[in-house]
Amino acid sequence: MPDLDNGETEGSAYHFEVAANGLALATFARVLSFRTDVIAVVEEAQFLGRTLRIERSESQLNTLLRVSNHIALTPDLMMAEELAHKALTALRLTPDKRTIRLSKLQELLQNPSTSKAFEDQQIGTIFDALARVAFVDCGEQIPRLEWA
């Protein structure tokens, strides 16, 4: 079932966020009929690495597009269970721990023994992907990496 906010009916969700970096700015421009005022919001979200927030209250006739406070770090890192287990082992984490602060991940990735553990298990590309996520400037926010 959809998770609807007040004033929404099924099929008309007006309160959601989307990663602005998921599409090229030119694609947004085409979809948004080249409206420079709207495209400027998308460009700002892309520049800041934030998601776009789409919302409309019951009293508003127009839909509002704004830059969200939420960070759009990266799409999900998909990997097979075996590779995920190797990555957790290289990070010296147990599967029962579901999240890790990015600051802690940064600390682990800067440790030469962690890099060696990834190399020993022949999963250097996963190390690189985690490093791209871990070293994004998140401003004053303290995000966590979460896995399923």
mmCIF file of C-alpha atoms in Angstrom, residues 10 22 26 57-58 76-77 87-88 100 113 138 142 145:
data_model
loop_
_atom_site.group_PDB
_atom_site.id
_atom_site.type_symbol
_atom_site.label_atom_id
_atom_site.label_comp_id
_atom_site.label_asym_id
_atom_site.label_seq_id
_atom_site.Cartn_x
_atom_site.Cartn_y
_atom_site.Cartn_z
ATOM 1 C CA GLU A 10 -3.886 6.926 -4.236
ATOM 2 C CA GLY A 22 20.072 10.449 -11.257
ATOM 3 C CA ALA A 26 19.674 18.347 -20.034
ATOM 4 C CA SER A 57 -0.472 21.103 0.409
ATOM 5 C CA GLU A 58 -4.253 20.945 0.295
ATOM 6 C CA ASP A 76 22.281 1.499 -3.792
ATOM 7 C CA LEU A 77 25.444 -0.593 -4.014
ATOM 8 C CA ALA A 87 33.222 -6.671 2.299
ATOM 9 C CA LEU A 88 31.894 -6.907 5.858
ATOM 10 C CA ILE A 100 27.802 2.461 10.212
ATOM 11 C CA SER A 113 45.134 -3.023 6.764
ATOM 12 C CA CYS A 138 27.989 15.978 3.832
ATOM 13 C CA ILE A 142 26.245 12.834 9.980
ATOM 14 C CA LEU A 145 25.584 3.694 5.510
#
